[in-house]
Amino acid sequence: MASRIVLLDTNALLMPFQFRVNLETELTRLMGSADIAIPRPVRIELELLAERDRNAQAALRLAARYRVIEASGSADDALLDLGASHRAVVVTNDQPLLDRLRAAGIPRIFLRSRNHLVAEGL
């Protein structure tokens, strides 16, 4: 069986540097094998943040490990669209986005207690 696509939001890429959460270890714990990817608008958002934020610079280096999926629109809209069309899991800590994902029935992973990830809707 093919690995499920896991899409990372900008704040998911920042988690290792803000909260010392090992993103890959946590995703493996929750998902087993996963095809981790980043929508193009998320990459662009991260590049803009990296111009002025040290954590974002580190997150941009982390993001280089993962493939970029072409998408248009805002980062949030791209995550919603790709989550639905690819039956992907979205990793974010953005509450308004989590609410939109939940309403759309898209599986999501988010930070709990500032030290581990939890999955919902898998």
Short mmCIF file of C-alpha atoms in Angstrom, two decimals:
data_model
loop_
_atom_site.label_atom_id
_atom_site.label_comp_id
_atom_site.label_asym_id
_atom_site.label_seq_id
_atom_site.Cartn_x
_atom_site.Cartn_y
_atom_site.Cartn_z
CA MET A 1 0.00 0.00 0.00
CA ALA A 2 1.30 3.44 -0.91
CA SER A 3 2.21 5.91 1.81
CA ARG A 4 -0.39 8.51 2.61
CA ILE A 5 0.47 12.08 1.64
CA VAL A 6 1.10 14.36 4.61
CA LEU A 7 1.01 18.09 3.84
CA LEU A 8 2.88 20.51 6.09
CA ASP A 9 1.71 24.02 6.89
CA THR A 10 4.20 26.79 7.62
CA ASN A 11 3.67 26.58 11.37
CA ALA A 12 4.20 22.79 11.25
CA LEU A 13 7.63 23.42 9.77
CA LEU A 14 8.33 25.89 12.59
CA MET A 15 7.36 23.44 15.38
CA PRO A 16 10.80 21.79 15.70
CA PHE A 17 12.41 25.18 16.28
CA GLN A 18 9.74 26.78 18.47
CA PHE A 19 8.72 23.77 20.58
CA ARG A 20 11.58 21.27 20.12
CA VAL A 21 9.20 18.71 18.62
CA ASN A 22 10.85 16.17 16.32
CA LEU A 23 8.44 16.42 13.41
CA GLU A 24 9.59 13.32 11.54
CA THR A 25 9.62 11.12 14.66
CA GLU A 26 6.13 12.27 15.63
CA LEU A 27 4.77 11.77 12.11
CA THR A 28 6.25 8.28 11.95
CA ARG A 29 4.71 7.48 15.34
CA LEU A 30 1.28 8.59 14.13
CA MET A 31 1.33 7.56 10.48
CA GLY A 32 3.97 4.89 9.99
CA SER A 33 5.38 5.67 6.57
CA ALA A 34 4.25 8.91 4.99
CA ASP A 35 4.93 10.89 1.84
CA ILE A 36 5.65 14.31 3.33
CA ALA A 37 5.11 17.26 1.00
CA ILE A 38 4.71 21.03 1.02
CA PRO A 39 2.32 23.00 -1.19
CA ARG A 40 4.06 25.73 -3.22
CA PRO A 41 2.19 28.58 -1.43
CA VAL A 42 3.44 27.26 1.94
CA ARG A 43 7.00 27.27 0.60
CA ILE A 44 6.58 30.85 -0.63
CA GLU A 45 5.12 31.93 2.73
CA LEU A 46 8.09 30.37 4.52
CA GLU A 47 10.58 32.07 2.20
CA LEU A 48 9.03 35.45 3.01
CA LEU A 49 9.16 34.76 6.76
CA ALA A 50 12.78 33.60 6.47
CA GLU A 51 13.82 37.07 5.33
CA ARG A 52 13.32 38.32 8.89
CA ASP A 53 13.00 35.34 11.22
CA ARG A 54 15.76 32.95 12.31
CA ASN A 55 13.36 30.09 13.10
CA ALA A 56 11.85 30.45 9.64
CA GLN A 57 15.33 30.24 8.13
CA ALA A 58 15.87 26.92 9.92
CA ALA A 59 12.38 25.77 8.88
CA LEU A 60 13.21 26.60 5.27
CA ARG A 61 16.27 24.33 5.48
CA LEU A 62 14.03 21.59 6.90
CA ALA A 63 11.49 22.15 4.12
CA ALA A 64 14.18 21.48 1.52
CA ARG A 65 13.98 17.77 2.50
CA TYR A 66 10.44 17.46 1.20
CA ARG A 67 8.91 17.60 -2.24
CA VAL A 68 6.89 20.62 -3.27
CA ILE A 69 3.42 20.12 -4.74
CA GLU A 70 2.28 22.77 -7.19
CA ALA A 71 -0.79 24.65 -6.04
CA SER A 72 -2.26 28.12 -6.32
CA GLY A 73 -4.01 30.49 -3.96
CA SER A 74 -3.20 31.12 -0.34
CA ALA A 75 -1.34 28.57 1.76
CA ASP A 76 -4.52 27.70 3.66
CA ASP A 77 -6.59 27.29 0.50
CA ALA A 78 -3.87 25.14 -1.08
CA LEU A 79 -3.78 22.88 1.99
CA LEU A 80 -7.57 22.51 1.90
CA ASP A 81 -7.70 21.86 -1.85
CA LEU A 82 -4.81 19.39 -1.85
CA GLY A 83 -6.03 17.73 1.33
CA ALA A 84 -9.37 17.04 -0.34
CA SER A 85 -8.11 16.13 -3.81
CA HIS A 86 -5.25 13.89 -2.63
CA ARG A 87 -7.03 12.49 0.46
CA ALA A 88 -4.02 13.81 2.36
CA VAL A 89 -3.44 14.53 6.04
CA VAL A 90 -2.67 18.17 6.89
CA VAL A 91 -0.27 19.09 9.71
CA THR A 92 -0.96 22.53 11.16
CA ASN A 93 -1.35 24.35 14.44
CA ASP A 94 -3.44 27.15 12.95
CA GLN A 95 -6.84 27.02 14.69
CA PRO A 96 -8.90 28.69 11.93
CA LEU A 97 -7.37 26.30 9.39
CA LEU A 98 -7.98 23.32 11.70
CA ASP A 99 -11.63 24.37 11.92
CA ARG A 100 -11.91 24.56 8.12
CA LEU A 101 -10.21 21.17 7.71
CA ARG A 102 -12.50 19.62 10.32
CA ALA A 103 -15.59 21.05 8.57
CA ALA A 104 -14.36 19.63 5.24
CA GLY A 105 -13.67 16.20 6.76
CA ILE A 106 -9.95 16.38 5.99
CA PRO A 107 -7.70 14.46 8.43
CA ARG A 108 -5.40 16.66 10.47
CA ILE A 109 -2.45 16.48 12.82
CA PHE A 110 -1.70 19.21 15.33
CA LEU A 111 0.44 20.02 18.37
CA ARG A 112 -0.88 19.20 21.83
CA SER A 113 0.63 20.30 25.15
CA ARG A 114 3.49 21.94 23.24
CA ASN A 115 5.38 18.62 23.13
CA HIS A 116 3.69 16.04 20.88
CA LEU A 117 1.46 15.70 17.84
CA VAL A 118 -2.02 14.21 17.80
CA ALA A 119 -4.08 13.02 14.84
CA GLU A 120 -7.74 13.63 14.25
CA GLY A 121 -10.01 12.24 11.55
CA LEU A 122 -7.61 9.61 10.18
#
